[in-house]
mmCIF file of C-alpha atoms in Angstrom:
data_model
loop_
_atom_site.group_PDB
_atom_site.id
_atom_site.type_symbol
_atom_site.label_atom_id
_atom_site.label_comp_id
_atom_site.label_asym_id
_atom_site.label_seq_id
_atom_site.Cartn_x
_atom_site.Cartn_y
_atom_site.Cartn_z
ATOM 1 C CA UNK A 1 31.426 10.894 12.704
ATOM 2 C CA UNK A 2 28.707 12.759 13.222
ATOM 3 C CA UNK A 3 25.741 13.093 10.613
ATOM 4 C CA UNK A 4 24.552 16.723 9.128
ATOM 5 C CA UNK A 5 22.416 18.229 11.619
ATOM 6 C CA UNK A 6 20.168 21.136 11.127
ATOM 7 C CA UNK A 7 18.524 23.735 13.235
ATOM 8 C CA UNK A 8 15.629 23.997 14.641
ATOM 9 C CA UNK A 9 13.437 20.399 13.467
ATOM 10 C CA UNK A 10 10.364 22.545 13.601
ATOM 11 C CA UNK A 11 9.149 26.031 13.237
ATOM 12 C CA UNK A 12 5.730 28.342 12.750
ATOM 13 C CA UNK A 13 6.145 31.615 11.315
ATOM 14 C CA UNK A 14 3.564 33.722 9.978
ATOM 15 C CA UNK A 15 3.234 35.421 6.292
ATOM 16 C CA UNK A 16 5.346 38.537 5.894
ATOM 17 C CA UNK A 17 8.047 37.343 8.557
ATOM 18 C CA UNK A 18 11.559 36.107 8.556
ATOM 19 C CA UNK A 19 13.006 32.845 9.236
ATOM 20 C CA UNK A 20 16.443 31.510 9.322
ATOM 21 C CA UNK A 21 17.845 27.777 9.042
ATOM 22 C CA UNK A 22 21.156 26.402 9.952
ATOM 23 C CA UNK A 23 23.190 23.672 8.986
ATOM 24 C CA UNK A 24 26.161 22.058 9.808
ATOM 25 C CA UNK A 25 27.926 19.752 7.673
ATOM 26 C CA UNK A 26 29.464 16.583 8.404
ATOM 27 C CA UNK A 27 33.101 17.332 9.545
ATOM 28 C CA UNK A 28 35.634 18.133 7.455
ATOM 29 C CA UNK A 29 33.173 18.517 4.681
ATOM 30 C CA UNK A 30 33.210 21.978 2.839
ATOM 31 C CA UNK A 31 30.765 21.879 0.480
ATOM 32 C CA UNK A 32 27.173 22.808 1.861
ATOM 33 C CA UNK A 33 23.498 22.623 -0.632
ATOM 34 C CA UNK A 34 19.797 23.732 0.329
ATOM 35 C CA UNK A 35 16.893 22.014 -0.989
ATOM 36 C CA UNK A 36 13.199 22.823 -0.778
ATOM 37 C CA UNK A 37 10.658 20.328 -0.129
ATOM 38 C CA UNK A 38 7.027 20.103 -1.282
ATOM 39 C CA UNK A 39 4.318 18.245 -1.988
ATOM 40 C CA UNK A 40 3.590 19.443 -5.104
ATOM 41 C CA UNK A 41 7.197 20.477 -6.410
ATOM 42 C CA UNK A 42 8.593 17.549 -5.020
ATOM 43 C CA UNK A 43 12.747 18.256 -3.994
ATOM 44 C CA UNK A 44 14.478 21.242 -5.665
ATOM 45 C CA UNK A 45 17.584 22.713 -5.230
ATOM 46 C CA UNK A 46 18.339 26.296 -3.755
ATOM 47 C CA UNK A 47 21.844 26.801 -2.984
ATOM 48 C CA UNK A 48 25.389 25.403 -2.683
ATOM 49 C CA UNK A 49 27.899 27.342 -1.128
ATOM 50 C CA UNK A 50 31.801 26.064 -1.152
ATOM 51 C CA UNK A 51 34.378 27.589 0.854
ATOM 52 C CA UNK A 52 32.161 30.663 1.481
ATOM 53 C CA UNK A 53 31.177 31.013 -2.083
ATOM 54 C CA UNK A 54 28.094 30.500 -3.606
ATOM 55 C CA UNK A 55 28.677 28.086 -6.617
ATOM 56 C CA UNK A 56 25.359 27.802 -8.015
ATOM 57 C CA UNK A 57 21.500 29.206 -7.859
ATOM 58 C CA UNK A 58 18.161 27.529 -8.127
ATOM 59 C CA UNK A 59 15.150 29.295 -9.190
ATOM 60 C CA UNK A 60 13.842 30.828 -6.320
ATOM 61 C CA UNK A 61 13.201 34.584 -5.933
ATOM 62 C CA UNK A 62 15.415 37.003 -3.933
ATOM 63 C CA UNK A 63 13.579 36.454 -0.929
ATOM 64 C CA UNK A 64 15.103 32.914 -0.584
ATOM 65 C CA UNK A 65 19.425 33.388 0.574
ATOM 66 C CA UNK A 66 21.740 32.009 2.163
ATOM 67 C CA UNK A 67 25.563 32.462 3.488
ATOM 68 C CA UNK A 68 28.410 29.669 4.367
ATOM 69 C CA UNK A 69 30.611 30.436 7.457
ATOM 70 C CA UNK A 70 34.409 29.897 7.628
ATOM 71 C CA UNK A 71 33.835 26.351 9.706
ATOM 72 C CA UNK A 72 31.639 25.237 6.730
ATOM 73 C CA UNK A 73 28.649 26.014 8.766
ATOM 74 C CA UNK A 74 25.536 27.873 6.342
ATOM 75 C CA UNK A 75 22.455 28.943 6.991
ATOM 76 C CA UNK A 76 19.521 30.469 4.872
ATOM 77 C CA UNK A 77 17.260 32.575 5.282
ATOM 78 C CA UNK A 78 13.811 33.480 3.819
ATOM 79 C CA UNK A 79 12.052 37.050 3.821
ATOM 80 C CA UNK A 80 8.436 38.079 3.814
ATOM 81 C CA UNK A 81 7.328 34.784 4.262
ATOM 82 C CA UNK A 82 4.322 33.402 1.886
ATOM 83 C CA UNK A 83 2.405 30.760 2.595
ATOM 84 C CA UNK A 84 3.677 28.652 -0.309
ATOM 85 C CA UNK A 85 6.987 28.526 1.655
ATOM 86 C CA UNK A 86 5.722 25.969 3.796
ATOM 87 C CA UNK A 87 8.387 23.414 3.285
ATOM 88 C CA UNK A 88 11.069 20.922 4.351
ATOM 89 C CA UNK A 89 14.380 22.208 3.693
ATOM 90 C CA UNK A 90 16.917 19.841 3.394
ATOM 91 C CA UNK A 91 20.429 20.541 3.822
ATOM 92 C CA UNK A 92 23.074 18.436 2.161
ATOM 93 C CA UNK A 93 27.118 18.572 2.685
ATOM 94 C CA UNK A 94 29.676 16.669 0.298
ATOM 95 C CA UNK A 95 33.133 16.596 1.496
ATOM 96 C CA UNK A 96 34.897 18.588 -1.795
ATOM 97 C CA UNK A 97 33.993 19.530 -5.407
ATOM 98 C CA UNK A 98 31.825 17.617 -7.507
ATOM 99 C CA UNK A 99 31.090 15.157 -8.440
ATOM 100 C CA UNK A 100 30.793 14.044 -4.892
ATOM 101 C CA UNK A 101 28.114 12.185 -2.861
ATOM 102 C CA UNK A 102 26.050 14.336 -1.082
ATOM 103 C CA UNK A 103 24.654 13.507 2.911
ATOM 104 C CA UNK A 104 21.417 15.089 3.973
ATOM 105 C CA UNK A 105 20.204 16.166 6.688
ATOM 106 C CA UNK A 106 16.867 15.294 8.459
ATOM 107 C CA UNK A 107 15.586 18.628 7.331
ATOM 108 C CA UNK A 108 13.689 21.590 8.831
ATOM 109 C CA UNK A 109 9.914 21.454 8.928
ATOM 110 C CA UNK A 110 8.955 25.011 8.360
ATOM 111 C CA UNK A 111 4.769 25.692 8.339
ATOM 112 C CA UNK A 112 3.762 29.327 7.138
ATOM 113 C CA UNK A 113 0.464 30.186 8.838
ATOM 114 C CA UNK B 1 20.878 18.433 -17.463
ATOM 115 C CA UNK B 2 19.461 14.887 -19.129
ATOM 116 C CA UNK B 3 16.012 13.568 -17.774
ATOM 117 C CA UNK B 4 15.152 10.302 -16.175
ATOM 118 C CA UNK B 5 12.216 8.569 -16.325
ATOM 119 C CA UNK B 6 11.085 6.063 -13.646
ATOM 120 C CA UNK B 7 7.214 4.652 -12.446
ATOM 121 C CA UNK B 8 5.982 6.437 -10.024
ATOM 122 C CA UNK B 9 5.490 3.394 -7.617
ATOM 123 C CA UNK B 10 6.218 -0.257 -6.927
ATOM 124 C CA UNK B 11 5.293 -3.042 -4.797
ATOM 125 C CA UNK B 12 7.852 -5.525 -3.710
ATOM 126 C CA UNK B 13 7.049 -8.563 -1.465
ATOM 127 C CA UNK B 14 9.689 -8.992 1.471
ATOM 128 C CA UNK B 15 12.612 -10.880 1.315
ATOM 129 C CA UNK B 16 12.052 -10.883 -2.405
ATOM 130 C CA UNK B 17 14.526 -9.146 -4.898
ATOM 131 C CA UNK B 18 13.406 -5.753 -6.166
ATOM 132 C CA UNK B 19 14.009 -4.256 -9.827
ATOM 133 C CA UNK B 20 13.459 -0.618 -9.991
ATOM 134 C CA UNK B 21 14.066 0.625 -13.374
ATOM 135 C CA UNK B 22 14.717 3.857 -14.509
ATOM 136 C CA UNK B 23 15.117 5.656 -18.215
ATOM 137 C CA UNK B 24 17.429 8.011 -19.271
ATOM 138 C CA UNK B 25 17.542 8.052 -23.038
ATOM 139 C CA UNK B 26 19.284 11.483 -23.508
ATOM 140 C CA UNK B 27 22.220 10.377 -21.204
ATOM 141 C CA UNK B 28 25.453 12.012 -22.486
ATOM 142 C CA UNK B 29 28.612 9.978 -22.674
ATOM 143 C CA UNK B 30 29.977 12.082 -19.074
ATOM 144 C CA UNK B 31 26.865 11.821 -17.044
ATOM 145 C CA UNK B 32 27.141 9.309 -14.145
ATOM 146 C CA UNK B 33 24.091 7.467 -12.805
ATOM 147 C CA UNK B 34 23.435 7.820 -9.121
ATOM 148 C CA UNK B 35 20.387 6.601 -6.995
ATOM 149 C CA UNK B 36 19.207 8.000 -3.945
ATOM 150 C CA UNK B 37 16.758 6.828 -1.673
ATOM 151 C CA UNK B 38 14.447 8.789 0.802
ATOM 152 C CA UNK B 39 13.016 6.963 3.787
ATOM 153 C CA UNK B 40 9.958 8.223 5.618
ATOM 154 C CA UNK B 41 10.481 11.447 7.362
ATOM 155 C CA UNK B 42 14.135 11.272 6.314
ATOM 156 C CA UNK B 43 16.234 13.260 4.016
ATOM 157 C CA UNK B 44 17.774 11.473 1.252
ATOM 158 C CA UNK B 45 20.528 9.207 1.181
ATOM 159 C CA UNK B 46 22.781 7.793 -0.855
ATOM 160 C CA UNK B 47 23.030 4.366 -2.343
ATOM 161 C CA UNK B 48 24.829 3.835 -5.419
ATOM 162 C CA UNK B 49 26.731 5.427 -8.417
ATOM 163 C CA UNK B 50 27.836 3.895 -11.915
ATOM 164 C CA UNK B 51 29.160 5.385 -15.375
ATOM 165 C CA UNK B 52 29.003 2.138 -17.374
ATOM 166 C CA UNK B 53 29.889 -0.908 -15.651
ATOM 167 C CA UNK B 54 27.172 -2.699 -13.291
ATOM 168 C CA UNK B 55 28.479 -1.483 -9.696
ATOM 169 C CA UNK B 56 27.478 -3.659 -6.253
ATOM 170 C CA UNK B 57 27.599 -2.183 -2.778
ATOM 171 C CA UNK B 58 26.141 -3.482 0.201
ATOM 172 C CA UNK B 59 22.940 -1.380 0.271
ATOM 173 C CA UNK B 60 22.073 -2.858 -3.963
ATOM 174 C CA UNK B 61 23.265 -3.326 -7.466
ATOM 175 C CA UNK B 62 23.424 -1.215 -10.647
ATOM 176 C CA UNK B 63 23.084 -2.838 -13.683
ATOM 177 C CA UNK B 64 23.272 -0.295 -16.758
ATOM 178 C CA UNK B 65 22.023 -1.203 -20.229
ATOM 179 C CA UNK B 66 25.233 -1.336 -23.085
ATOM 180 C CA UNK B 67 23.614 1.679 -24.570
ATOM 181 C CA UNK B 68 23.628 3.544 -21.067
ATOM 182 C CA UNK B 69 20.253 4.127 -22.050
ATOM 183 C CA UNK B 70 18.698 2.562 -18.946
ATOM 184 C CA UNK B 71 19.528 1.479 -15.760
ATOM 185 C CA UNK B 72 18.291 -0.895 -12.566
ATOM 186 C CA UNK B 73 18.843 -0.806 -9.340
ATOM 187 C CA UNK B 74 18.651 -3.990 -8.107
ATOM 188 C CA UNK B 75 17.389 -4.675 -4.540
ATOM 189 C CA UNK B 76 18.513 -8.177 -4.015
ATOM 190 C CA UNK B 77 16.653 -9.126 -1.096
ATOM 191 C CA UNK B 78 13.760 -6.326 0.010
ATOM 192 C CA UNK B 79 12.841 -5.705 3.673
ATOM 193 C CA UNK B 80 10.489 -3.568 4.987
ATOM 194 C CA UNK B 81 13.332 -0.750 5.669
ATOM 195 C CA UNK B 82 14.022 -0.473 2.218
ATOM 196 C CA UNK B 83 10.071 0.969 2.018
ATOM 197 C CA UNK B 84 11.302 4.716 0.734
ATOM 198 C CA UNK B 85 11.305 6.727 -2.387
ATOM 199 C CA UNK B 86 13.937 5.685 -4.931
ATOM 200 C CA UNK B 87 15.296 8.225 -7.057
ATOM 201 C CA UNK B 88 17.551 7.963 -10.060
ATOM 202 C CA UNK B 89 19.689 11.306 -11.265
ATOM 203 C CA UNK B 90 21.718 11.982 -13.790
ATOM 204 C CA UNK B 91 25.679 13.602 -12.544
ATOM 205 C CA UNK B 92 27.615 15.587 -15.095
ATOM 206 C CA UNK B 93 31.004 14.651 -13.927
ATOM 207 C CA UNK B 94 32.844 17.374 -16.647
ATOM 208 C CA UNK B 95 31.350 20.173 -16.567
ATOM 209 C CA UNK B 96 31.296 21.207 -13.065
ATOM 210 C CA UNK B 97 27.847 21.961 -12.455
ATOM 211 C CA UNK B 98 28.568 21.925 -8.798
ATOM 212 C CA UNK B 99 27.060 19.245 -6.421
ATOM 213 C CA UNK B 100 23.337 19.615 -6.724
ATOM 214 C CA UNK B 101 21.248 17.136 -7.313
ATOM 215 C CA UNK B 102 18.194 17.307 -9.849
ATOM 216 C CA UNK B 103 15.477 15.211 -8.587
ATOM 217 C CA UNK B 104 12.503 13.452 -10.470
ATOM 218 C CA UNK B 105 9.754 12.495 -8.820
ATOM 219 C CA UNK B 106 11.354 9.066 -8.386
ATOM 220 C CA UNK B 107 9.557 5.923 -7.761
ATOM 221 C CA UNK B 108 7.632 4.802 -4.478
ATOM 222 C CA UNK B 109 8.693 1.671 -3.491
ATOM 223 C CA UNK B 110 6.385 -0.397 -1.195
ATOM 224 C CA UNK B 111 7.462 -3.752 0.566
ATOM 225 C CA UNK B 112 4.603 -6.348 1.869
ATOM 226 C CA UNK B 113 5.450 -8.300 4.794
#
C-alpha cells in the first residue's frame, strides 16, 4: 500500500503570498492531521480533519486553514505569508477515530523569503 | 494533556542495546504511552504503544514502571538506522481528543559504529 504522500517536496514563496499543501492519505484511511515543523518550536499540531470535518484546532492564527475532500484527500493553506512560516509541514493520516496510529508523510519544505 | 519528560540526547554504541527513558509523572489512569521516532529528513513514524503491560514488537520493547509513572523503550540491539529522534507522548484513549499527537522535544539518539 502506498505511503502518505504530499505535494510539492519543496517550495519558495515570498512574505505576503499564498501557499497551498496537499496530502493524500494512505488508502482507505479517513482521518487526515497537519503539523508544523520548526527549529525552534519543534513539531506542533495544526489540524485534523475526519470525514470532511474538522475535529480539532491548534494554535495557529486564521491565516493557517485547511479543508478535507470527499476521497480523504486535504490540503492547507496559509495566507499572507510571514517569514516565521518557514517550515516543514507534516501531514499524518490514521485509518479511523482515535486512538489510532498515525503515518506521516515526508513533509513539505516550505522557505518564506 | 499530561507531560513527558525525556533527555534531550543519547549515545548508543552499535549493536549494543539502547534504554531511552522517558517520565511522565502526571499520567492519568486512560492515557496510553506511545513512542515515535523521526529519522533524518523523515517524518515521524511509529514504533510502539502500551497502557500498562511491557509490549514487544519487532522495531523495540516497552517496559512501563508499576506506577505507570515511567516508561523505556528498549532498543535491543542499536544500528546505525535507528540514529533518529525518539519521542514519547502521552494518548488519551477516553476522551476523544481526536488523533493529534503532542510532541516534546524528545530525545536525540546517536549510534557509534
Amino acid at each position: 500500500k502506498a505511503g502518505v504522500t504530499q505535494t510539492p517536496r519543496y517550495l519558495i514563496k515570498t512574505r505576503g503570498q499564498q501557499v497551498t499543501l496537499s496530502c493524500s492519505p494512505i488508502s482507505g484511511h479517513r482521518s487526515v492531521s497537519w503539523y508544523q515543523q520548526t527549529p525552534g518550536q519543534g513539531l506542533q499540531f495544526l489540524f485534523e480533519y475526519f470525514s470532511e470535518t474538522q475535529r480539532n484546532k491548534g494554535n495557529f492564527p486564521g491565516r493557517f486553514s485547511g479543508r478535507q475532500f470527499s476521497n480523504s484527500r486535504s490540503e492547507m493553506n496559509v495566507s499572507t505569508l510571514e517569514l516565521g512560516d518557514s517550515a516543514l509541514y507534516l501531514c499524518a493520516s490514521s485509518l479511523t477515530l482515535p486512538p489510532d496510529t498515525q503515518y506521516f508523510g515526508p513533509g513539505t519544505r516550505l522557505t518564506v523569503l | 494533556d499530561a507531560k513527558t519528560t525525556q533527555p534531550n540526547s543519547m549515545e548508543s554504541n552499535e549493536e549494543e542495546p539502547v534504554h531511552l527513558p522517558c517520565n511522565h509523572s502526571t499520567i492519568s489512569g486512560t492515557d496510553y504511552i506511545h513512542w515515535y521516532r523521526q529519522l533524518p529528513s523523515q517524518g515521524p513514524e511509529y514504533v510502539i504503544h502500551g497502557l500498562t503491560s511491557n509490549v514487544n514488537n519487532r522495531m523495540a520493547s516497552l517496559a512501563i514502571a508499576e506506577d505507570r509513572k515511567s516508561s523505556t523503550l528498549i532498543l535491543h540491539r542499536a544500528t546505525l538506522r535507528d540514529a533518529a529522534v525518539y519521542y514519547c507522548i502521552l494518548r488519551d484513549s477516553i476522551n476523544n481528543a481526536g488523533n493529534m499527537l503532542t510532541f516534546g522535544g524528545g530525545t536525540r539518539l546517536m549510534v557509534k559504529p
